[in-house]
CSV table of C-alpha atoms in Angstrom, one decimal:
chain,number,residue,atom,x,y,z
A,1043,MET,CA,96.2,-7.3,58.0
A,1044,ASN,CA,96.1,-3.5,57.5
A,1045,ARG,CA,92.6,-3.8,56.0
A,1046,ILE,CA,91.3,-5.8,59.0
A,1047,LEU,CA,92.7,-3.3,61.4
A,1048,THR,CA,91.4,-0.3,59.5
A,1049,THR,CA,87.9,-1.7,59.2
A,1050,PHE,CA,87.9,-2.8,62.9
A,1051,PHE,CA,88.8,0.7,64.2
A,1052,THR,CA,86.6,2.6,61.8
A,1053,ILE,CA,83.6,0.5,62.8
A,1054,LEU,CA,84.5,0.7,66.4
A,1055,LEU,CA,84.5,4.5,66.2
A,1056,ILE,CA,81.0,4.4,64.7
A,1057,GLN,CA,79.9,1.9,67.3
A,1058,LEU,CA,81.2,4.3,70.1
A,1059,MET,CA,79.5,7.3,68.6
A,1060,VAL,CA,76.2,5.4,68.3
A,1061,VAL,CA,76.4,3.9,71.8
A,1062,ASN,CA,77.2,7.2,73.5
A,1063,LYS,CA,73.6,8.3,72.8
A,1064,SER,CA,72.4,8.4,76.5
A,1065,TYR,CA,69.9,6.0,77.8
A,1066,GLY,CA,68.6,6.1,81.4
A,1067,ASN,CA,68.5,2.4,82.0
A,1068,GLU,CA,71.2,-0.1,81.0
A,1069,ASP,CA,68.6,-2.8,80.5
A,1070,GLU,CA,66.5,-0.6,78.3
A,1071,VAL,CA,66.3,-1.7,74.6
A,1072,LYS,CA,68.3,0.7,72.4
A,1073,ASP,CA,66.1,0.6,69.4
A,1074,CYS,CA,67.4,3.8,67.8
A,1075,PHE,CA,65.9,3.3,64.3
A,1076,GLU,CA,62.6,1.7,65.3
A,1077,LYS,CA,60.5,2.9,62.4
A,1078,LEU,CA,63.0,1.8,59.8
A,1079,ASN,CA,63.6,-1.5,61.7
A,1080,ARG,CA,59.8,-2.3,61.7
A,1081,ALA,CA,59.7,-1.6,57.9
A,1082,THR,CA,62.7,-3.9,57.3
A,1083,PHE,CA,61.1,-6.5,59.6
A,1084,ALA,CA,58.0,-6.4,57.6
A,1085,LEU,CA,60.0,-6.8,54.4
A,1086,ASN,CA,61.8,-9.8,56.0
A,1087,ARG,CA,58.5,-11.4,57.0
A,1088,GLY,CA,57.3,-11.1,53.4
A,1089,LEU,CA,60.5,-12.8,52.1
A,1090,ASP,CA,60.0,-15.4,54.7
A,1091,LYS,CA,56.4,-16.1,53.6
A,1092,VAL,CA,57.4,-16.4,50.0
A,1093,ILE,CA,60.8,-17.9,50.1
A,1094,PHE,CA,62.3,-19.1,53.3
A,1095,LYS,CA,59.2,-20.8,54.9
A,1096,PRO,CA,58.3,-22.8,51.8
A,1097,VAL,CA,62.0,-23.8,51.2
A,1098,SER,CA,62.3,-24.9,54.8
A,1099,LYS,CA,59.1,-26.9,54.6
A,1100,GLY,CA,60.6,-28.7,51.5
A,1101,TYR,CA,63.9,-29.2,53.3
A,1102,ARG,CA,61.9,-31.0,56.2
A,1103,LYS,CA,60.7,-33.5,53.6
A,1104,ILE,CA,64.4,-34.7,53.0
A,1105,PRO,CA,65.1,-37.9,55.1
A,1106,SER,CA,66.1,-37.1,58.6
A,1107,PRO,CA,69.7,-38.7,58.4
A,1108,ILE,CA,70.6,-36.4,55.5
A,1109,ARG,CA,69.3,-33.3,57.3
A,1110,THR,CA,71.1,-34.3,60.5
A,1111,GLY,CA,74.3,-34.9,58.6
A,1112,THR,CA,74.0,-31.5,56.8
A,1113,GLY,CA,73.4,-29.7,60.1
A,1114,LYS,CA,76.5,-31.4,61.6
A,1115,ALA,CA,78.7,-30.5,58.6
A,1116,LEU,CA,77.6,-26.9,58.9
A,1117,ASN,CA,78.3,-27.0,62.6
A,1118,ASN,CA,81.8,-28.4,62.0
A,1119,LEU,CA,82.4,-25.5,59.6
A,1120,SER,CA,81.5,-23.0,62.2
A,1121,ASN,CA,84.5,-24.1,64.2
A,1122,LEU,CA,86.6,-22.0,61.8
A,1123,ILE,CA,85.1,-18.9,63.5
A,1124,THR,CA,84.7,-20.4,66.9
A,1125,ILE,CA,88.4,-21.4,67.5
A,1126,PRO,CA,90.0,-17.9,66.9
A,1127,ASN,CA,87.2,-16.5,69.1
A,1128,ASN,CA,87.9,-19.0,71.9
A,1129,ILE,CA,91.5,-17.9,71.8
A,1130,LEU,CA,90.6,-14.2,71.8
A,1131,GLN,CA,88.4,-14.8,74.8
A,1132,GLY,CA,91.2,-16.5,76.6
A,1133,ASP,CA,89.4,-19.9,76.6
A,1134,LEU,CA,92.3,-22.1,75.5
A,1135,GLY,CA,90.6,-25.3,76.6
A,1136,SER,CA,87.7,-24.8,74.3
A,1137,ALA,CA,90.0,-23.7,71.5
A,1138,ALA,CA,92.0,-27.0,71.9
A,1139,ASN,CA,88.8,-29.1,72.2
A,1140,ASN,CA,87.2,-27.5,69.1
A,1141,SER,CA,90.5,-27.8,67.1
A,1142,ALA,CA,90.5,-31.5,67.9
A,1143,ARG,CA,86.8,-31.8,66.9
A,1144,LEU,CA,87.5,-29.9,63.6
A,1145,ILE,CA,90.4,-32.1,62.6
A,1146,ILE,CA,88.8,-35.5,63.7
A,1147,ASN,CA,85.3,-34.7,62.3
A,1148,THR,CA,86.5,-33.3,59.0
A,1149,THR,CA,88.7,-36.3,58.3
A,1150,ILE,CA,87.3,-39.4,60.0
A,1151,GLY,CA,83.8,-37.8,60.2
A,1152,ILE,CA,83.8,-37.1,56.4
A,1153,LEU,CA,83.6,-33.3,56.4
A,1154,GLY,CA,81.8,-33.3,59.7
A,1155,ILE,CA,78.7,-35.3,58.6
A,1156,PHE,CA,79.5,-37.7,61.5
A,1157,ASP,CA,80.8,-36.8,65.0
A,1158,PRO,CA,83.4,-39.4,66.0
A,1159,ALA,CA,85.2,-36.7,68.1
A,1160,ASN,CA,82.3,-36.8,70.6
A,1161,SER,CA,82.9,-40.5,71.2
A,1162,LEU,CA,86.7,-39.8,71.7
A,1163,GLY,CA,85.8,-37.3,74.5
A,1164,PHE,CA,85.8,-34.0,72.6
A,1165,GLU,CA,82.3,-32.9,73.4
A,1166,LYS,CA,80.4,-30.2,71.4
A,1167,ARG,CA,80.7,-26.8,73.0
A,1168,GLU,CA,78.9,-23.5,72.4
A,1169,LYS,CA,79.6,-21.6,69.2
A,1170,GLU,CA,81.5,-18.2,69.4
A,1171,ASP,CA,81.7,-15.3,67.0
A,1172,PHE,CA,83.4,-11.9,66.9
A,1173,GLY,CA,80.3,-10.1,68.2
A,1174,GLN,CA,80.4,-12.3,71.3
A,1175,THR,CA,84.1,-11.7,71.7
A,1176,LEU,CA,83.6,-7.9,71.6
A,1177,GLY,CA,80.9,-8.4,74.2
A,1178,VAL,CA,83.3,-10.4,76.4
A,1179,MET,CA,85.8,-7.6,76.0
A,1180,GLY,CA,83.3,-5.1,77.4
A,1181,VAL,CA,82.0,-3.4,74.2
A,1182,LYS,CA,78.4,-2.5,74.6
A,1183,GLU,CA,75.8,-3.8,72.2
A,1184,GLY,CA,74.8,-0.4,70.8
A,1185,CYS,CA,71.7,0.2,68.9
A,1186,TYR,CA,69.5,-2.7,67.8
A,1187,PHE,CA,68.6,-2.9,64.1
A,1188,VAL,CA,67.2,-5.2,61.6
A,1189,LEU,CA,69.1,-6.1,58.4
A,1190,PRO,CA,67.3,-6.9,55.1
A,1191,VAL,CA,67.3,-10.8,54.7
A,1192,LEU,CA,69.8,-11.4,57.6
A,1193,GLY,CA,67.4,-10.2,60.3
A,1194,PRO,CA,68.1,-8.9,63.8
A,1195,SER,CA,71.5,-7.5,64.8
A,1196,THR,CA,73.1,-4.8,66.9
A,1197,VAL,CA,75.9,-2.4,66.1
A,1198,ARG,CA,78.4,-4.7,68.0
A,1199,ASP,CA,77.2,-7.8,66.2
A,1200,SER,CA,77.5,-6.1,62.8
A,1201,VAL,CA,81.0,-5.1,63.7
A,1202,GLY,CA,81.6,-8.8,64.5
A,1203,SER,CA,80.2,-9.8,61.1
A,1204,LEU,CA,82.4,-7.2,59.3
A,1205,ILE,CA,85.5,-8.6,61.1
A,1206,SER,CA,84.5,-12.1,59.9
A,1207,MET,CA,84.1,-10.9,56.3
A,1208,ASN,CA,87.4,-9.0,56.4
A,1209,GLY,CA,89.8,-11.8,57.3
A,1210,GLY,CA,88.4,-13.2,60.5
A,1211,ASP,CA,86.6,-16.2,59.0
A,1212,THR,CA,88.9,-18.7,57.4
A,1213,TRP,CA,86.0,-20.3,55.5
A,1214,HIS,CA,85.2,-16.9,53.9
A,1215,ASN,CA,88.9,-16.3,53.2
A,1216,ILE,CA,89.4,-19.5,51.3
A,1217,THR,CA,86.2,-19.3,49.3
A,1218,VAL,CA,85.1,-15.6,48.7
A,1219,ARG,CA,88.4,-13.8,49.2
A,1220,ASP,CA,90.4,-16.6,47.6
A,1221,ASP,CA,93.6,-15.5,49.3
A,1222,GLU,CA,94.8,-18.8,50.7
A,1223,GLU,CA,97.6,-20.1,48.7
A,1224,TYR,CA,97.3,-23.7,49.7
A,1225,VAL,CA,93.5,-24.3,49.4
A,1226,LYS,CA,92.3,-23.9,45.9
A,1227,GLU,CA,89.4,-26.4,45.9
A,1228,PHE,CA,86.7,-24.1,47.1
A,1229,LYS,CA,84.7,-21.5,45.2
A,1230,GLU,CA,82.8,-18.4,46.3
A,1231,SER,CA,79.5,-20.2,45.6
A,1232,ASP,CA,80.5,-22.8,48.3
A,1233,TYR,CA,80.5,-20.0,50.9
A,1234,TRP,CA,77.1,-18.6,50.0
A,1235,THR,CA,75.6,-22.1,49.6
A,1236,SER,CA,76.7,-23.0,53.2
A,1237,ARG,CA,75.3,-19.7,54.6
A,1238,ALA,CA,72.0,-20.3,52.8
A,1239,LEU,CA,71.8,-23.9,54.0
A,1240,GLU,CA,72.6,-22.7,57.6
A,1241,GLY,CA,69.6,-20.4,57.4
A,1242,VAL,CA,67.3,-23.0,55.9
A,1243,ASP,CA,68.4,-25.6,58.5
A,1244,PHE,CA,67.8,-23.2,61.4
A,1245,ARG,CA,64.4,-22.2,59.9
A,1246,ALA,CA,63.3,-25.8,59.4
A,1247,LYS,CA,64.2,-26.8,62.9
A,1248,ASN,CA,62.0,-24.0,64.2
A,1249,LEU,CA,59.0,-24.0,61.9
A,1250,GLU,CA,56.5,-24.8,64.7
A,1251,ALA,CA,58.1,-22.5,67.2
A,1252,PHE,CA,58.0,-19.6,64.7
A,1253,GLU,CA,54.4,-20.2,63.7
A,1254,SER,CA,53.3,-20.5,67.3
A,1255,MET,CA,55.1,-17.1,68.0
A,1256,GLU,CA,53.4,-15.5,65.0
A,1257,ASN,CA,50.0,-16.6,66.1
A,1258,ASN,CA,50.3,-15.7,69.8
A,1259,SER,CA,52.2,-12.4,69.8
A,1260,ILE,CA,50.4,-9.1,69.9
A,1261,ASP,CA,53.7,-7.2,68.8
A,1262,LEU,CA,55.8,-9.8,66.9
A,1263,TYR,CA,58.5,-7.2,66.1
A,1264,ALA,CA,59.0,-6.6,69.9
A,1265,THR,CA,58.9,-10.3,70.7
A,1266,VAL,CA,61.7,-11.1,68.2
A,1267,ARG,CA,63.8,-8.2,69.3
A,1268,SER,CA,63.6,-9.3,73.0
A,1269,LEU,CA,64.4,-12.9,72.1
A,1270,TYR,CA,67.4,-11.9,70.0
A,1271,LEU,CA,68.8,-9.5,72.6
A,1272,GLN,CA,68.3,-12.0,75.5
A,1273,ASP,CA,70.0,-14.8,73.4
A,1274,ARG,CA,73.0,-12.6,72.6
A,1275,LYS,CA,73.4,-11.7,76.3
A,1276,LYS,CA,73.2,-15.3,77.3
A,1277,LYS,CA,75.8,-16.3,74.7
A,1278,ILE,CA,78.2,-13.6,75.8
A,1279,LYS,CA,77.9,-14.7,79.4
A,1280,ASN,CA,78.4,-18.3,78.2
A,1281,SER,CA,75.9,-19.2,80.9
A,1282,LYS,CA,74.2,-22.6,81.0
A,1283,SER,CA,71.8,-22.4,83.9
A,1284,ASN,CA,72.5,-19.1,85.8
A,1285,THR,CA,71.0,-16.9,83.1
A,1286,GLU,CA,70.1,-13.4,83.5
A,1287,ALA,CA,66.5,-14.5,83.1
A,1288,MET,CA,66.8,-16.2,86.4
A,1289,ASP,CA,67.8,-13.0,88.2
A,1290,ASP,CA,65.3,-12.4,91.0
A,1291,GLY,CA,65.6,-8.6,90.8
A,1292,ASP,CA,62.5,-7.9,88.8
A,1293,TRP,CA,60.4,-10.6,90.5
A,1294,ASN,CA,61.4,-9.1,93.9
A,1295,THR,CA,60.1,-5.7,93.0
A,1296,LEU,CA,56.7,-7.4,92.5
A,1297,GLU,CA,56.9,-9.0,95.9
A,1298,ASN,CA,57.6,-5.7,97.6
A,1299,GLN,CA,54.6,-3.9,96.3
B,1345,MET,CA,49.3,-43.5,131.2
B,1346,MET,CA,50.6,-45.9,128.5
B,1347,PHE,CA,47.3,-45.3,126.7
B,1348,LEU,CA,47.7,-41.5,126.7
B,1349,ARG,CA,51.3,-41.8,125.5
B,1350,ASN,CA,50.2,-44.0,122.6
B,1351,ILE,CA,47.6,-41.4,121.6
B,1352,PHE,CA,50.1,-38.6,121.8
B,1353,VAL,CA,52.6,-40.5,119.6
B,1354,SER,CA,49.8,-41.4,117.1
B,1355,ILE,CA,48.9,-37.7,116.9
B,1356,ILE,CA,52.4,-36.7,116.3
B,1357,PHE,CA,52.8,-39.3,113.6
B,1358,PHE,CA,49.6,-38.2,112.0
B,1359,ILE,CA,50.7,-34.6,111.9
B,1360,ILE,CA,54.1,-35.5,110.4
B,1361,LEU,CA,52.5,-37.8,107.7
B,1362,THR,CA,49.7,-35.4,106.7
B,1363,SER,CA,52.0,-32.3,106.6
B,1364,ASN,CA,54.3,-34.2,104.3
B,1365,SER,CA,51.5,-35.3,102.0
B,1366,TRP,CA,50.4,-31.7,101.8
B,1367,SER,CA,53.6,-30.1,100.5
B,1368,ILE,CA,54.9,-31.2,97.2
B,1369,SER,CA,58.4,-30.7,95.8
B,1370,SER,CA,58.8,-28.4,92.8
B,1371,SER,CA,60.2,-31.2,90.6
B,1372,GLU,CA,57.2,-33.4,91.5
B,1373,PHE,CA,54.9,-30.5,90.7
B,1374,ILE,CA,56.4,-29.9,87.3
B,1375,SER,CA,56.6,-33.6,86.5
B,1376,SER,CA,52.9,-34.0,87.3
B,1377,LEU,CA,51.9,-30.9,85.3
B,1378,THR,CA,53.9,-31.8,82.2
B,1379,THR,CA,52.7,-35.5,82.3
B,1380,GLU,CA,49.1,-34.2,82.5
B,1381,ALA,CA,49.7,-31.8,79.6
B,1382,SER,CA,51.5,-34.3,77.6
B,1383,ASP,CA,48.7,-36.9,78.0
B,1384,ILE,CA,46.2,-34.3,76.8
B,1385,LEU,CA,48.4,-33.4,73.8
B,1386,SER,CA,48.9,-37.0,72.7
B,1387,SER,CA,45.2,-37.9,73.2
B,1388,LYS,CA,42.7,-38.3,70.5
B,1389,LEU,CA,40.7,-35.3,71.7
B,1390,SER,CA,39.8,-32.6,69.2
B,1391,ASP,CA,42.0,-29.4,69.3
B,1392,GLU,CA,39.0,-27.4,70.8
B,1393,GLU,CA,38.7,-30.0,73.6
B,1394,LYS,CA,42.5,-30.0,74.1
B,1395,ILE,CA,42.4,-26.2,74.5
B,1396,VAL,CA,39.7,-26.4,77.1
B,1397,ARG,CA,41.7,-29.0,79.2
B,1398,LEU,CA,45.0,-27.0,78.7
B,1399,LYS,CA,43.3,-23.8,80.0
B,1400,GLU,CA,42.2,-25.7,83.1
B,1401,ILE,CA,45.8,-26.8,83.7
B,1402,GLY,CA,47.0,-23.2,83.1
B,1403,GLU,CA,44.5,-21.7,85.5
B,1404,ARG,CA,45.4,-24.2,88.2
B,1405,THR,CA,49.2,-24.2,88.0
B,1406,VAL,CA,50.3,-20.8,86.9
B,1407,ASP,CA,50.3,-17.6,89.0
B,1408,ILE,CA,48.5,-15.7,86.3
B,1409,GLU,CA,47.9,-12.5,88.3
B,1410,GLY,CA,51.5,-12.4,89.5
B,1411,VAL,CA,52.8,-12.9,85.9
B,1412,GLY,CA,50.4,-10.3,84.6
B,1413,LEU,CA,51.7,-7.7,87.1
B,1414,TYR,CA,55.3,-8.6,86.4
B,1415,THR,CA,54.8,-8.2,82.6
B,1416,LEU,CA,53.4,-4.7,83.2
B,1417,GLY,CA,56.8,-3.7,84.7
B,1418,LYS,CA,57.1,0.0,85.6
B,1419,HIS,CA,53.7,0.7,84.1
B,1420,ARG,CA,51.9,-1.2,86.8
B,1421,LYS,CA,52.5,1.6,89.3
B,1422,LEU,CA,50.5,4.0,87.1
B,1423,LEU,CA,47.3,1.9,87.0
B,1424,THR,CA,44.1,3.1,88.7
B,1425,ASP,CA,42.2,0.4,90.7
B,1426,ASN,CA,39.7,0.2,87.9
B,1427,GLN,CA,42.3,-0.3,85.3
B,1428,LYS,CA,44.1,-2.9,87.4
B,1429,LYS,CA,40.9,-4.9,87.7
B,1430,GLN,CA,40.3,-4.6,83.9
B,1431,TYR,CA,43.9,-5.6,83.2
B,1432,ASN,CA,43.8,-8.6,85.5
B,1433,GLU,CA,40.7,-9.9,83.7
B,1434,LEU,CA,42.1,-9.2,80.2
B,1435,PHE,CA,45.6,-10.7,81.0
B,1436,LYS,CA,44.0,-13.9,82.4
B,1437,ASN,CA,42.0,-14.4,79.2
B,1438,TYR,CA,45.0,-13.4,77.0
B,1439,PHE,CA,47.4,-15.7,78.9
B,1440,LEU,CA,45.1,-18.7,78.8
B,1441,LYS,CA,44.4,-18.3,75.1
B,1442,SER,CA,48.1,-17.8,74.3
B,1443,PHE,CA,49.3,-20.6,76.6
B,1444,SER,CA,46.8,-23.2,75.1
B,1445,GLY,CA,47.4,-21.9,71.6
B,1446,ARG,CA,51.2,-22.3,71.9
B,1447,LEU,CA,50.9,-25.8,73.2
B,1448,VAL,CA,48.2,-27.4,71.1
B,1449,GLY,CA,50.4,-27.7,68.1
B,1450,TYR,CA,52.8,-30.1,69.9
B,1451,SER,CA,51.2,-33.6,69.8
B,1452,ASP,CA,54.4,-35.4,70.7
B,1453,ALA,CA,55.8,-33.3,73.6
B,1454,LYS,CA,57.7,-35.4,76.1
B,1455,ILE,CA,59.4,-33.5,78.9
B,1456,ALA,CA,62.0,-35.1,81.3
B,1457,VAL,CA,62.6,-33.4,84.7
B,1458,LEU,CA,66.4,-33.3,85.3
B,1459,SER,CA,67.0,-31.5,88.5
B,1460,GLU,CA,66.0,-28.5,90.7
B,1461,GLU,CA,67.8,-25.6,92.3
B,1462,ILE,CA,66.2,-24.0,95.4
B,1463,LYS,CA,67.1,-20.3,95.0
B,1464,ASN,CA,65.3,-19.1,98.2
B,1465,GLU,CA,62.1,-19.7,100.1
B,1466,LYS,CA,60.1,-18.1,97.4
B,1467,TYR,CA,61.7,-19.6,94.2
B,1468,THR,CA,62.9,-22.9,92.9
B,1469,ILE,CA,64.1,-23.4,89.4
B,1470,VAL,CA,63.3,-26.9,87.9
B,1471,PHE,CA,65.4,-27.9,85.0
B,1472,THR,CA,63.8,-30.0,82.3
B,1473,LYS,CA,64.3,-30.9,78.7
B,1474,LEU,CA,61.8,-31.3,75.8
B,1475,ILE,CA,62.9,-34.6,74.2
B,1476,GLY,CA,64.0,-34.0,70.6
B,1477,THR,CA,62.4,-35.6,67.6
B,1478,SER,CA,63.6,-36.1,64.0
B,1479,ASP,CA,62.0,-32.7,63.1
B,1480,ARG,CA,62.8,-30.8,66.3
B,1481,PRO,CA,66.0,-30.5,68.4
B,1482,GLU,CA,66.1,-31.2,72.1
B,1483,VAL,CA,65.1,-28.0,74.0
B,1484,LYS,CA,66.1,-27.0,77.5
B,1485,ILE,CA,63.2,-25.6,79.5
B,1486,ASP,CA,63.7,-24.2,83.0
B,1487,TRP,CA,60.7,-23.5,85.2
B,1488,ARG,CA,60.5,-20.7,87.8
B,1489,VAL,CA,58.3,-22.1,90.5
B,1490,TYR,CA,56.9,-19.7,93.1
B,1491,THR,CA,57.1,-21.6,96.5
B,1492,LYS,CA,55.9,-18.9,98.9
B,1493,ASN,CA,53.0,-21.3,99.7
B,1494,PRO,CA,54.7,-24.7,99.6
B,1495,GLU,CA,51.4,-26.4,99.6
B,1496,ASN,CA,50.4,-24.7,96.5
B,1497,PRO,CA,53.4,-24.1,94.2
B,1498,LEU,CA,52.8,-22.1,91.1
B,1499,VAL,CA,54.7,-21.5,87.8
B,1500,ARG,CA,55.8,-17.9,87.2
B,1501,ASP,CA,58.1,-18.2,84.2
B,1502,LEU,CA,59.4,-20.6,81.6
B,1503,ILE,CA,63.0,-20.1,80.5
B,1504,ILE,CA,63.5,-21.8,77.1
B,1505,GLU,CA,67.1,-22.2,76.2
B,1506,GLY,CA,67.9,-19.4,78.5
B,1507,LEU,CA,65.2,-17.0,77.1
B,1508,SER,CA,62.6,-15.9,79.6
B,1509,LEU,CA,59.0,-15.9,78.3
B,1510,ALA,CA,57.9,-13.5,81.1
B,1511,ARG,CA,60.6,-11.1,80.2
B,1512,THR,CA,59.8,-11.3,76.5
B,1513,GLN,CA,56.1,-10.7,77.3
B,1514,LYS,CA,57.1,-7.7,79.5
B,1515,GLU,CA,59.2,-6.1,76.6
B,1516,GLU,CA,56.3,-6.8,74.2
B,1517,PHE,CA,53.8,-5.0,76.4
B,1518,ASN,CA,56.3,-2.2,77.2
B,1519,SER,CA,56.8,-1.7,73.4
B,1520,ILE,CA,53.1,-1.2,72.8
B,1521,ILE,CA,52.6,1.2,75.7
B,1522,VAL,CA,55.7,3.3,74.9
B,1523,ASN,CA,54.8,3.5,71.2
B,1524,ASN,CA,51.4,4.9,72.2
B,1525,ASP,CA,52.8,7.7,74.4
B,1526,GLY,CA,52.5,5.7,77.6
B,1527,ASN,CA,48.8,5.1,77.1
B,1528,ILE,CA,47.9,1.8,78.9
B,1529,GLU,CA,44.5,1.8,77.1
B,1530,ALA,CA,46.4,0.9,73.8
B,1531,LEU,CA,47.6,-2.3,75.5
B,1532,PHE,CA,44.1,-3.1,76.5
B,1533,GLU,CA,42.9,-2.5,72.9
B,1534,ASN,CA,45.6,-4.8,71.6
B,1535,LEU,CA,44.7,-7.5,74.1
B,1536,ASN,CA,41.0,-7.2,73.2
B,1537,LYS,CA,41.9,-7.5,69.5
B,1538,PHE,CA,43.9,-10.7,70.2
B,1539,LEU,CA,41.0,-12.2,72.2
B,1540,GLU,CA,38.5,-11.4,69.4
B,1541,ASN,CA,40.5,-13.2,66.7
């Protein structure tokens, strides 16, 4: 527990130091390390070309029911992070709903491959993570940066990931940290396999969309950055239809000229 | 007298009927536009022919000049008349190439119109979904329809799973201009390069 708190406060301090760099406009992208980010982005694109894209294409050749089952099982596992974040965000209804989904789908649904919980009235809800919870609590996103292999992030989202890796994620605890007394069946490799599968599953579902984006962008780095930051804002607001993108503000300035 | 009254009533009916047929609801507009695009994409036309037909749809249904000015953001105030003219032309060609290029890869695109929300007299948001396939999940697509002229609604933005394409484009253009010390000509150069490829 001490380790979680120490990490949390240390990183929060760094976050505050970085965020305090002044920016004129709140909506302006805070890309403090753009040159380094662009280099890391180029590295990631190289890795994608040689490893992730071919693997995802191969994954797409697996029969659809197996891929769908894998995707559902990974989604089921993500409830282990979503539920504590539902509670931290004060959304007890979603916490109860997701707990019921986790129990029913892990048991009757065979590790989440099937989704009987949905038929019983516990519908699928949005995933939550510690980065989103910090956002809900009012912590600003801080500087945008690109991590090798893992891709886009912000200071706030990286703090969220560190919280997950330091006790916040039960799946990580029982596999990598091995500090759960009652669950001994899982190994560290199970954690990394599930994370890698998550990445491949996401990439495979978006093969055409990524290709189209690559072919039709004049600055792909800026496009990915914009999409990532918009997506995180949307997830923090938990908005379904009334997104920031639908705010008339920017469009009205066009009308008034 | 009866004859005159009948003529008057007929004229009123004619005006009501014809005015209704001129205006089209935003949902109907999007439904007709997506059906037309879907028919082209699923047809046996070559990719080149599909691109020509998709460009025609884009030119007819999207407010390209409005989107172009929006995507320039704060930089549009700094354009000279000559640069504005040059930009409008470049953006139109860029938009149509990018728009048709993005769509042509989807041969099985089926879009269902779900509902609409009238935001004000200028904008209506139409909510749709791209039907999922075994390879692709279902995708929510919301359309920002510009309804200032109700007889000629135009698309101004697509919001895919909550992410605005116009906003993304705006940040992409801004990044190019800012990284070239505010020089708008750098954007023109990039757009020209894209059009040459």
